[in-house]
């Protein structure tokens, strides 16, 4: 199967796979993830080959670079490349001639991924929990230990790979297996020695990628995309085997014609599905909405809020249209929770609403739409007919209504609440989450910094200014910039205060665990109940810092200090 024709057959299968066709027009990272992961696996496969065919420096370095690239494209690449990479590295470490190659390749991958991870590890953990665990549970996907997980993606393959390619390829593989039935026992015992070169690696990558992806709590169909090209290679082997059988029974011309007919049928099926997907839904008046809004706001930065959400009318489409030709209109969807509504109504100037069905089942979104219509501060500007007897409406804040106050002053008051510990955190982050939707460019942060620095020039011990600068640095994911502000607050508030706890946290976030342990190590005598709570948290942070600093006292103390800190934070 090393001929150019087989390569052309496999490439045709990749080009015609419905799932990969869909990803070409669905602007997510899953298509580049699939491409980078497959390239990494191919180069890894070349490097791990036995004998003189593999084990060269010119193979190890490109393989390491592509593995790192795949991880940096999207971290879910680990589900596909991690197991093969570890297996290849383990095999190479056992061979003296390849040991240094494996060590240098591993150092290269870690060196390229580490700076990104250092800056984004907290965001990665939070985003993974939200996008994988929480989202999977909300959508009703089977859990990692649910037996249905193993069949979840195979049941999608007829739709993802195409019924015709999957059927023909599976029949061809069955024919090949029957022809080689005498070698089954040898295949199972020694697949690397018996199977043609490269095929054990391909099969192993398919199995590990499918298994690890199936264990993910979120079973979105696109998550299996990096494994699909590998499956198509296996199916192409089935097509090739079936073609060989047809050539023996008929002749080469008939075999080629029948295979070409199968490809043509696959092309017709895939093209019909994509055309149906394009023509299935009528459009929305999103272009008219943005055009009318541009007539009023021009090229000024403008936020357009919406409660409706559908494939034809959503924040992505409106933002795309709003950014064309120099526009600065950003759309954000509000109403996911009732907590957002008061602040959204207070601060927003422009709304897009839909009459009747809002395109979402979220009750808060429907309630928010009703509140905008009934709020006397807003008026309807224009309306356009839509589907299902609905209309899309553009609303704005009346010129006579009071202008919303900037968030800057409120932010600085909220930042000062950090001194109260956990009680001050909840109102901050409940407001910040909504405000970041209302100010998607985070322009308030520059204004807060300017005001806080001006206050410090007048009074170097202005606590509100220091808390504000520290909180802005935290929100910008800059722990090294936040630490000096918390240090100044610690000098004012005293060692063992909540400022010490925050300083220890940002040092841990910056991977300075030994310094974090030292900050939490010296606490004053316990006087008040709040000081006791802070001391409990600082003790746990000290033990956590010691643990990451390879101090044996850390893990020993953490078993008792961590539950106590959780109780201290949870108690009112």
Coordinates of C-alpha atoms in Angstrom, one line a residue, residues 542-543 545-559:
X542 CA 2.1 27.7 53.4
X543 CA 1.8 23.9 53.2
X545 CA 3.8 26.2 48.8
X546 CA 6.1 23.9 50.7
X547 CA 4.7 20.9 48.8
X548 CA 5.5 22.4 45.4
X549 CA 8.9 23.5 46.8
X550 CA 9.7 19.8 47.6
X551 CA 9.6 20.5 51.4
X552 CA 8.4 17.2 53.1
X553 CA 6.6 19.3 55.7
X554 CA 4.2 20.5 53.1
X555 CA 2.2 17.4 52.1
X556 CA 2.3 16.2 55.8
X557 CA 0.7 19.4 57.0
X558 CA -1.6 19.9 54.0
X559 CA -3.8 16.9 55.0

